[in-house]
Short mmCIF file of C-alpha atoms in Angstrom, two decimals:
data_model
loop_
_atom_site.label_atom_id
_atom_site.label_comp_id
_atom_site.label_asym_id
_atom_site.label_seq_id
_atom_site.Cartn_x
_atom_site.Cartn_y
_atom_site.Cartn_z
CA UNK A 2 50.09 -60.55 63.75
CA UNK A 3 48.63 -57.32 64.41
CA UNK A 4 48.12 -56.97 68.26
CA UNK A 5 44.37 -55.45 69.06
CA UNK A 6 44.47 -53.73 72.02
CA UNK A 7 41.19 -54.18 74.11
CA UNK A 8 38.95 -50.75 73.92
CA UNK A 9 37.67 -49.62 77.53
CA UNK A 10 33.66 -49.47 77.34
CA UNK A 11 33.76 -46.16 79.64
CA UNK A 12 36.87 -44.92 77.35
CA UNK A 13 34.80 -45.75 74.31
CA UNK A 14 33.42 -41.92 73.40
CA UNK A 15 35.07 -40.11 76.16
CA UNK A 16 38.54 -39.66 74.12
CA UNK A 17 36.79 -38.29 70.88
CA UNK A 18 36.12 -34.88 72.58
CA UNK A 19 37.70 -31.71 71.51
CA UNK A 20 37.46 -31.21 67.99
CA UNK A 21 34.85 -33.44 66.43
CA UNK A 22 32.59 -32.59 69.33
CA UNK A 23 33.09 -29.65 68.05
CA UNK A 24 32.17 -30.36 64.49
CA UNK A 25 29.40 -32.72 65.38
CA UNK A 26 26.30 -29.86 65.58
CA UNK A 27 27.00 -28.52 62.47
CA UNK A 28 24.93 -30.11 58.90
CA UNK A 29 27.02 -29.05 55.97
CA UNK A 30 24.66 -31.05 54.04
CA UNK A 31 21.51 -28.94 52.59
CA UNK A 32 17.92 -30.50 50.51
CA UNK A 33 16.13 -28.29 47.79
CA UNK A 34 13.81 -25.70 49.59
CA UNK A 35 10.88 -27.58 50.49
CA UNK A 36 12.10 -30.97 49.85
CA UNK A 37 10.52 -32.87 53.12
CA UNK A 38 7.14 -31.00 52.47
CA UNK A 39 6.79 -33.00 48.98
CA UNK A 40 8.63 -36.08 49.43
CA UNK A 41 5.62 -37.63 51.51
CA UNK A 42 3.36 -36.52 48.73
CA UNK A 43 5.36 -38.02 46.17
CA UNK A 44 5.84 -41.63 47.70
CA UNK A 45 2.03 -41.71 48.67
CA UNK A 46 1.71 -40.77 45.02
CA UNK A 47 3.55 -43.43 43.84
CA UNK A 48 2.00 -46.04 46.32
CA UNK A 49 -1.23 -44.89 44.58
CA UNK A 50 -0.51 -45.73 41.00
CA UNK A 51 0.81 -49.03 42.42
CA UNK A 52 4.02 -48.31 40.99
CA UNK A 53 6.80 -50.96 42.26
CA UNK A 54 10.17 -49.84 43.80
CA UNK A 55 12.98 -49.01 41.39
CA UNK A 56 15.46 -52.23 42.26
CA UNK A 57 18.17 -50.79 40.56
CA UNK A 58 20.59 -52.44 42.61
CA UNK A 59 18.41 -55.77 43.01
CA UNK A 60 17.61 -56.51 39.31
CA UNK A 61 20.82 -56.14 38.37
CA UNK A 62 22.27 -58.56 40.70
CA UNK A 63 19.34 -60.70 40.01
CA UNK A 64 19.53 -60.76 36.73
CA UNK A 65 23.19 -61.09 36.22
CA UNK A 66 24.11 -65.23 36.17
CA UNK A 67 21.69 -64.77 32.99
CA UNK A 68 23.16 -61.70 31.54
CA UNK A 69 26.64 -63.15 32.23
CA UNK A 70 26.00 -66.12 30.42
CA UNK A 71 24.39 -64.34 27.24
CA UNK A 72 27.19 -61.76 26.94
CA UNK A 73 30.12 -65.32 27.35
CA UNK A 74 27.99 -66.81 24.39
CA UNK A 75 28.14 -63.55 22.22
CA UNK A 76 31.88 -63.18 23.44
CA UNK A 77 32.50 -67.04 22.62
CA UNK A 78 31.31 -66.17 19.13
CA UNK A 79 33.09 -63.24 18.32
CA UNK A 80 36.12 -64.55 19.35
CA UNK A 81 35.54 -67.19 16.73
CA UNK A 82 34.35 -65.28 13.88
CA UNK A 83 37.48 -63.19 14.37
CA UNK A 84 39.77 -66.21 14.60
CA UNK A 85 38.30 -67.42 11.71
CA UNK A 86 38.56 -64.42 9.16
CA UNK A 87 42.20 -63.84 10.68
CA UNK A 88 43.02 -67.43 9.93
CA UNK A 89 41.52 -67.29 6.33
CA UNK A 90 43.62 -63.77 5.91
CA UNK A 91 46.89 -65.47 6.78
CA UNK A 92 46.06 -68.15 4.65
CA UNK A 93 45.13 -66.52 1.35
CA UNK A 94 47.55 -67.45 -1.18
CA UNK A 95 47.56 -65.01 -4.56
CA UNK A 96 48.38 -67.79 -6.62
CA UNK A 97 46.90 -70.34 -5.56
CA UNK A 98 44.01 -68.25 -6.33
CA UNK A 99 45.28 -67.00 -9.62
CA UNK A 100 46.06 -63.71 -8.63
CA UNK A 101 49.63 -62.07 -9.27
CA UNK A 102 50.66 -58.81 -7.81
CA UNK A 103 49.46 -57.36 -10.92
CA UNK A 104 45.76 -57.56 -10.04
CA UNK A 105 46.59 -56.46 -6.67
CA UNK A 106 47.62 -53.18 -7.68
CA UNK A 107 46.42 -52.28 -10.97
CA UNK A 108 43.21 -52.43 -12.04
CA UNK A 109 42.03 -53.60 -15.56
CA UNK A 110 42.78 -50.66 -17.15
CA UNK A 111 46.38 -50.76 -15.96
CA UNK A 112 45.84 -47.84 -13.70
CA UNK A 113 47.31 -48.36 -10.14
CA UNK A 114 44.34 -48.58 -7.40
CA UNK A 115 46.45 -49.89 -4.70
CA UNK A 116 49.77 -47.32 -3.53
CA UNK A 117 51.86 -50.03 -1.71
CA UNK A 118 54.81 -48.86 0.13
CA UNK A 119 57.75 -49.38 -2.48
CA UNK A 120 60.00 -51.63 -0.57
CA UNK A 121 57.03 -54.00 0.48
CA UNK A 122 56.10 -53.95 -3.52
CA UNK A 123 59.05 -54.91 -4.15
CA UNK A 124 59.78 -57.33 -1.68
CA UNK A 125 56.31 -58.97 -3.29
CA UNK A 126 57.62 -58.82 -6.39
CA UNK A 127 61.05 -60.37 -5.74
CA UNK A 128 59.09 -63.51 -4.29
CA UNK A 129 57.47 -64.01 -7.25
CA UNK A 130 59.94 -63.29 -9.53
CA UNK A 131 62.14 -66.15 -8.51
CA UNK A 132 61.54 -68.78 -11.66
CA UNK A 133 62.08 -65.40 -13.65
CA UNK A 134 64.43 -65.09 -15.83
CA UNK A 135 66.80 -61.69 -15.80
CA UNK A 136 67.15 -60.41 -19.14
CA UNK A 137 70.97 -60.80 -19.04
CA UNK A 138 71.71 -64.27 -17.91
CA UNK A 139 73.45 -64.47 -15.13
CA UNK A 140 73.18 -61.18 -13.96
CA UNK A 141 70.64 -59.45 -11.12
CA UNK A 142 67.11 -58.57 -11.97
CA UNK A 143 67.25 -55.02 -13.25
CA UNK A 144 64.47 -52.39 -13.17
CA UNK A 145 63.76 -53.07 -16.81
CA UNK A 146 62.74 -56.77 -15.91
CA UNK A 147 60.50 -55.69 -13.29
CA UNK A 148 58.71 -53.42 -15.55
CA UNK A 149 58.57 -56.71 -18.18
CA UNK A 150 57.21 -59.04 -15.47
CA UNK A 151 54.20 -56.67 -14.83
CA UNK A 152 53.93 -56.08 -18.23
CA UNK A 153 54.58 -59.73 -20.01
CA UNK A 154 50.15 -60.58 -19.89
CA UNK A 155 49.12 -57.17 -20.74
CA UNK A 156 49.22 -56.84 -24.55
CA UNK A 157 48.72 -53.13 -24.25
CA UNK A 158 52.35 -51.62 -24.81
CA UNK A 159 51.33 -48.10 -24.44
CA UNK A 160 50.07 -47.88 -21.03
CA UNK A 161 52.22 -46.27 -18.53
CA UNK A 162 52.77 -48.00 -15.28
CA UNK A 163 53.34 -45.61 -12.44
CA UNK A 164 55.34 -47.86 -9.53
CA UNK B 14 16.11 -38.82 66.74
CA UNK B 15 12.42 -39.79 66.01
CA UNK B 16 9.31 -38.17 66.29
CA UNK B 17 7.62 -38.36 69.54
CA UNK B 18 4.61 -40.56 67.61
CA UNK B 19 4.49 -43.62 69.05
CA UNK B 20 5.29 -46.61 66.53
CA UNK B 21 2.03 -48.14 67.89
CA UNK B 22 -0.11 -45.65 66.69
CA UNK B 23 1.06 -46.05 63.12
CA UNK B 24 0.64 -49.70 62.95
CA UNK B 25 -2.35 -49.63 64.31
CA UNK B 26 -4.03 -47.28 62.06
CA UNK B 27 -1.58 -48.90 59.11
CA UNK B 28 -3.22 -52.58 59.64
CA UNK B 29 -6.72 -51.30 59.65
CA UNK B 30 -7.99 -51.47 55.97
CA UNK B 31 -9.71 -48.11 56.44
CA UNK B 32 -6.84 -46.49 57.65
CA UNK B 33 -3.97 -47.94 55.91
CA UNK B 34 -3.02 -45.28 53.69
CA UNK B 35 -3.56 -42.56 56.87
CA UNK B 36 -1.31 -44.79 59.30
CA UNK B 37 1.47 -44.81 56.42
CA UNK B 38 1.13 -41.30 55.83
CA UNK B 39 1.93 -40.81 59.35
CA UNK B 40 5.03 -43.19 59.07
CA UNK B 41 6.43 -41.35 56.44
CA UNK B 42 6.41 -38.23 58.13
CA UNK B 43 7.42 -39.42 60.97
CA UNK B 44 10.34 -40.89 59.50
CA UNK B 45 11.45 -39.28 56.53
CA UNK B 46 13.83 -36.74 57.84
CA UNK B 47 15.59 -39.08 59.71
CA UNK B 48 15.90 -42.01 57.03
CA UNK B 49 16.97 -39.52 54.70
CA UNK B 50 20.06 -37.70 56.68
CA UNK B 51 21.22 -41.30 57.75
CA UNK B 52 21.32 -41.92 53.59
CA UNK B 53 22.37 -38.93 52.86
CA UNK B 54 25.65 -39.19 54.74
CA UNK B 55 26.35 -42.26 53.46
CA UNK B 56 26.18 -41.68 49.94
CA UNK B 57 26.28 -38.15 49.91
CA UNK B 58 24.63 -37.09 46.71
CA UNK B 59 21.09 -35.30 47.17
CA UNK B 60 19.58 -37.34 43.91
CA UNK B 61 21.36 -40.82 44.57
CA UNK B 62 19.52 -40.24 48.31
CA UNK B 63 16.49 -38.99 47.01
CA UNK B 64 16.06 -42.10 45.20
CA UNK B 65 16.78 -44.42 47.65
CA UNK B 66 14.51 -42.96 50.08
CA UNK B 67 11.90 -43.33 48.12
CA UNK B 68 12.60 -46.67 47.46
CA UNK B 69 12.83 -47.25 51.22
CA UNK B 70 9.57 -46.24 52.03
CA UNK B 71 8.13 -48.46 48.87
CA UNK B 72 9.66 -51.11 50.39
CA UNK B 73 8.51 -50.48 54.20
CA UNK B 74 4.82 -50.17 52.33
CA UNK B 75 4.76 -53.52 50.55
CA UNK B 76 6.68 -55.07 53.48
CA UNK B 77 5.31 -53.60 56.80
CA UNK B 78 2.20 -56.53 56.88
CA UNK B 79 5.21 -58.50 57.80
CA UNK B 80 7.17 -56.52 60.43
CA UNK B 81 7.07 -59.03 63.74
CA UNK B 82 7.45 -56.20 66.26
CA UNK B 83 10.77 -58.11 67.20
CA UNK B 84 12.24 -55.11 67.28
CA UNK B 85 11.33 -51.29 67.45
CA UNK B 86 9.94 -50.18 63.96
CA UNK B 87 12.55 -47.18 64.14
CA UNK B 88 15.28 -49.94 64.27
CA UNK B 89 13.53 -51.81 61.04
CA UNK B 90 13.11 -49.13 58.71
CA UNK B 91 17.08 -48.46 59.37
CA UNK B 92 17.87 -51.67 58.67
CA UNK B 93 16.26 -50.99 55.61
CA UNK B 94 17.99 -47.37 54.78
CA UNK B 95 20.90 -49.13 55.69
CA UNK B 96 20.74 -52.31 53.69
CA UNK B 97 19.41 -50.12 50.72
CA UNK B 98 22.59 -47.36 50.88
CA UNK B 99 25.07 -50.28 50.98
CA UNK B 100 23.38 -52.15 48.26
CA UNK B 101 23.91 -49.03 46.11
CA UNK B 102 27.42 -48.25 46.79
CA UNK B 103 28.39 -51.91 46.37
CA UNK B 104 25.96 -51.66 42.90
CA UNK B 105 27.99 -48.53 42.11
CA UNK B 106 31.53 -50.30 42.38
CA UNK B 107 30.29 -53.02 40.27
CA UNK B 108 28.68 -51.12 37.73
CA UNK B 109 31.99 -48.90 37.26
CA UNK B 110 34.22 -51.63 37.78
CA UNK B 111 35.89 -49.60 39.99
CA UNK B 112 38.51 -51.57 42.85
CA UNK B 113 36.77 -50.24 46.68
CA UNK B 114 37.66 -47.17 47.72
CA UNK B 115 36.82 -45.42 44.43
CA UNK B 116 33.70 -44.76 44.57
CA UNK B 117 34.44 -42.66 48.22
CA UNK B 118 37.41 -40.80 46.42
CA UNK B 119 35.00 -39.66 43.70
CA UNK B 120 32.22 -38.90 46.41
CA UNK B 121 35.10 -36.86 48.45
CA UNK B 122 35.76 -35.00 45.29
CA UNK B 123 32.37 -34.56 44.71
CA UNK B 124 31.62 -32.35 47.66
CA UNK B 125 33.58 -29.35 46.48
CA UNK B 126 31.05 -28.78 43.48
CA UNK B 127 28.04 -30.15 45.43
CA UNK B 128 24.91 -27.53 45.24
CA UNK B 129 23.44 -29.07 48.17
CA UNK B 130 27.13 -29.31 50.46
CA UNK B 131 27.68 -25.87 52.29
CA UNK B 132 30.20 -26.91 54.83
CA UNK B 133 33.26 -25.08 54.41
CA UNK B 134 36.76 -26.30 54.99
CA UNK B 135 36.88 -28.03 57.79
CA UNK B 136 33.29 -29.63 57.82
CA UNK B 137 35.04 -30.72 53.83
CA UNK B 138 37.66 -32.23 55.50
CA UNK B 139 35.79 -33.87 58.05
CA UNK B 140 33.67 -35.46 55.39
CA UNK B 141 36.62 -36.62 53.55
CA UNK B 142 38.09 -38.34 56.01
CA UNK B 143 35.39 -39.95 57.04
CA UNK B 144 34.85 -41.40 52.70
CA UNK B 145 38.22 -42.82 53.85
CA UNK B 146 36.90 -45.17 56.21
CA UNK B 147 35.80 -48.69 55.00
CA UNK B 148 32.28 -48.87 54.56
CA UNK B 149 31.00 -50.57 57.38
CA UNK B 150 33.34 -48.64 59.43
CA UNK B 151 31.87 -45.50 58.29
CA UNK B 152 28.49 -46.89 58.81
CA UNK B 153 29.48 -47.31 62.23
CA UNK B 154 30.76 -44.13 62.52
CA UNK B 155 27.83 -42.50 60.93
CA UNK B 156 25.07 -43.69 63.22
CA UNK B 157 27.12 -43.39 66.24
CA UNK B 158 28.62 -40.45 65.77
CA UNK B 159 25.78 -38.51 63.90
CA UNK B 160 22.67 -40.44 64.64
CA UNK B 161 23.75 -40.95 68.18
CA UNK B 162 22.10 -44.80 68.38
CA UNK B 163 22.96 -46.49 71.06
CA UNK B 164 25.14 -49.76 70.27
CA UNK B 165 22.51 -51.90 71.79
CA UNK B 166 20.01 -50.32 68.56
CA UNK B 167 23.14 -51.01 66.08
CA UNK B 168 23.70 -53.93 67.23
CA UNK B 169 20.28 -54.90 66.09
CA UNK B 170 20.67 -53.23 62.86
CA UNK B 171 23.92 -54.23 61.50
CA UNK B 172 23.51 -57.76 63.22
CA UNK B 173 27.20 -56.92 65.10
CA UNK B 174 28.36 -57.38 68.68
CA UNK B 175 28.11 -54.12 70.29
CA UNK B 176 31.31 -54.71 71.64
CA UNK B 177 32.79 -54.90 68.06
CA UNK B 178 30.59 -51.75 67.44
CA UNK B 179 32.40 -50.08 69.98
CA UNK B 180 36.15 -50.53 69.18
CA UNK B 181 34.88 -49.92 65.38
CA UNK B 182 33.37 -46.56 66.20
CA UNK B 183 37.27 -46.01 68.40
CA UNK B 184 39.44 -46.65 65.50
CA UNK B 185 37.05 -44.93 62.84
CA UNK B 186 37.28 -41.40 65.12
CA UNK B 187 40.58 -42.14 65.69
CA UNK B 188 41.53 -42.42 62.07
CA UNK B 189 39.42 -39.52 61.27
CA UNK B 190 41.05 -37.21 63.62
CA UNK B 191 44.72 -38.21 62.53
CA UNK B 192 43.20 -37.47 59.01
CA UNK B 193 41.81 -33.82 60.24
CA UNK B 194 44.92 -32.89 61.68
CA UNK B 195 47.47 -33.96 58.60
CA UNK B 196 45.34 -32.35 55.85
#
């Protein structure tokens, strides 16, 4: 425990002397020219038109328990709104809702709208393609399979698929 | 310290319907100078103090019906100056969010590019060091040191033994002269 040693009364100022005595006389601090011959004028003014005092400080402290409590509601909702439509993200399922891959990234005219990285595309498409069936049995999905997948709904041959 | 207007005089003419405004007028005056500079070194900006004084004296007017005369009037309206300074620099931390001792780093910082500050090095320093002190502690320091009130009128103000004022005002200088010397 930090020992407090006992200050003298007559000690008190005595010891202080040299250089902020020294210091003491001098008022670095300055006002606009003619500040204390309009300030009276200005506070009588305002005592006039009846106007109250600012309260900065005082309304905000007064009014916080209320402004606290609004801003945990809004918070309380906004944390579950975005809980909610993260949930529902993580569990939207393509095919449950009919959707392959194929409407993901090409549009109805076959054109690509969506430029997924490659390897994600095709780490998509491998998932899906698992009850597919490689075009030489027994042997790995090859890029012409792929291209067959996308393809096997669309009855326009012609279209060229840019993946 | 204060003008040489007795207090009397202004409550006399400020509880007399007729001369209300007059007898306030007079207080103002009277006082002005003073409540600002004991503002002023407390939370340094011109504006921030400007404000505040004004608010002080709004307050004095719709509170002065009730002043008791328990004390000396000069020794009221600091307690209001006072209360209203710390009230802002506590409003100032909150409103920032800032952990104590902030807002007086900032303020110290300040000073350098302060229109109304012409002290030069040393008086910068000095002022520094004393934004280092906690803020009753530089309270202390201010009214003692600046003010020159006598503990007994402290005392009253800041509701603190004068005794406690005392060793408060030693270890403030104290720390502000180790401060002067290392920087």
């Amino acid at each position: 425990m930090t020992k407090i040693r006992k200050i003298d009364p007559q000690e008190s100022d005595h010891d202080k002397q040299s250089l902020l005595s020294r210091l003491k006389d001098v008022n670095p601090f300055i006002t606009p020219e003619g500040y204390f011959d309009t300030l009276p004028r200005i506070i009588l003014d305002k005592i006039h038109q009846g106007r109250p005092t600012t309260r900065r400080q005082h309304r905000h402290l007064q009014l916080a328990p209320a402004r606290l409590a609004v801003a945990a509601v809004i918070l309380l909702f906004l944390a579950a709104a975005v809980y909610w439509l993260l949930s529902s993200k993580r569990t939207f399922n393509m095919s449950s809702a009919g959707m392959t891959t194929w409407d993901l990234v090409f549009d109805e005219n076959g054109r690509q709208v969506i430029n997924f990285d490659d390897a994600i595309l095709m780490e998509t498409l491998a998932h899906e393609m698992t009850s597919f069936v490689p075009s030489v049995p027994g042997d790995s999905l090859t890029g012409e399979d792929i291209i067959n997948y996308l393809v096997k709904d669309y009855n326009n041959e012609d279209l060229i698929y840019d993946l | 310290m204060t003008s040489d207007r007795p207090d009397k005089e202004i409550l006399d003419l400020f509880r007399d319907e007729v001369t209300r405004h007059s007898g306030f007028e007079l207080l103002v005056n009277t006082y002005q100078k003073p409540v600002y500079w004991h503002i002023r070194r407390l939370v340094i900006d011109h504006d921030d103090t400007n404000d505040l004084v004004q608010n002080v004296f709004l307050k004095i007017w719709e509170n002065l019906d009730r002043f008791r005369e328990q004390s000396r009037l000069f020794t009221w309206i600091y307690s209001i100056a006072t209360n209203e300074a710390i009230s802002f620099l506590k409003h100032k931390r909150t409103r920032f969010l800032l952990p104590l001792g902030d807002v007086e780093s900032d303020l110290a910082q300040s000073l350098h590019d302060d229109p109304y500050f012409s002290g030069d090095e040393v008086q910068t320093t000095l002022h520094q060091a004393i934004l280092t002190l906690p803020l009753k502690q530089r309270i202390v320091f201010t009214m003692r040191y600046y003010d020159e009130l006598p503990y007994e009128e402290m005392s009253a103000i800041l509701k603190t033994s004068a005794g406690a004022l005392k060793a408060s005002y030693h270890h403030a200088a104290k720390k502000i002269e180790k401060y002067i010397m290392n920087h």
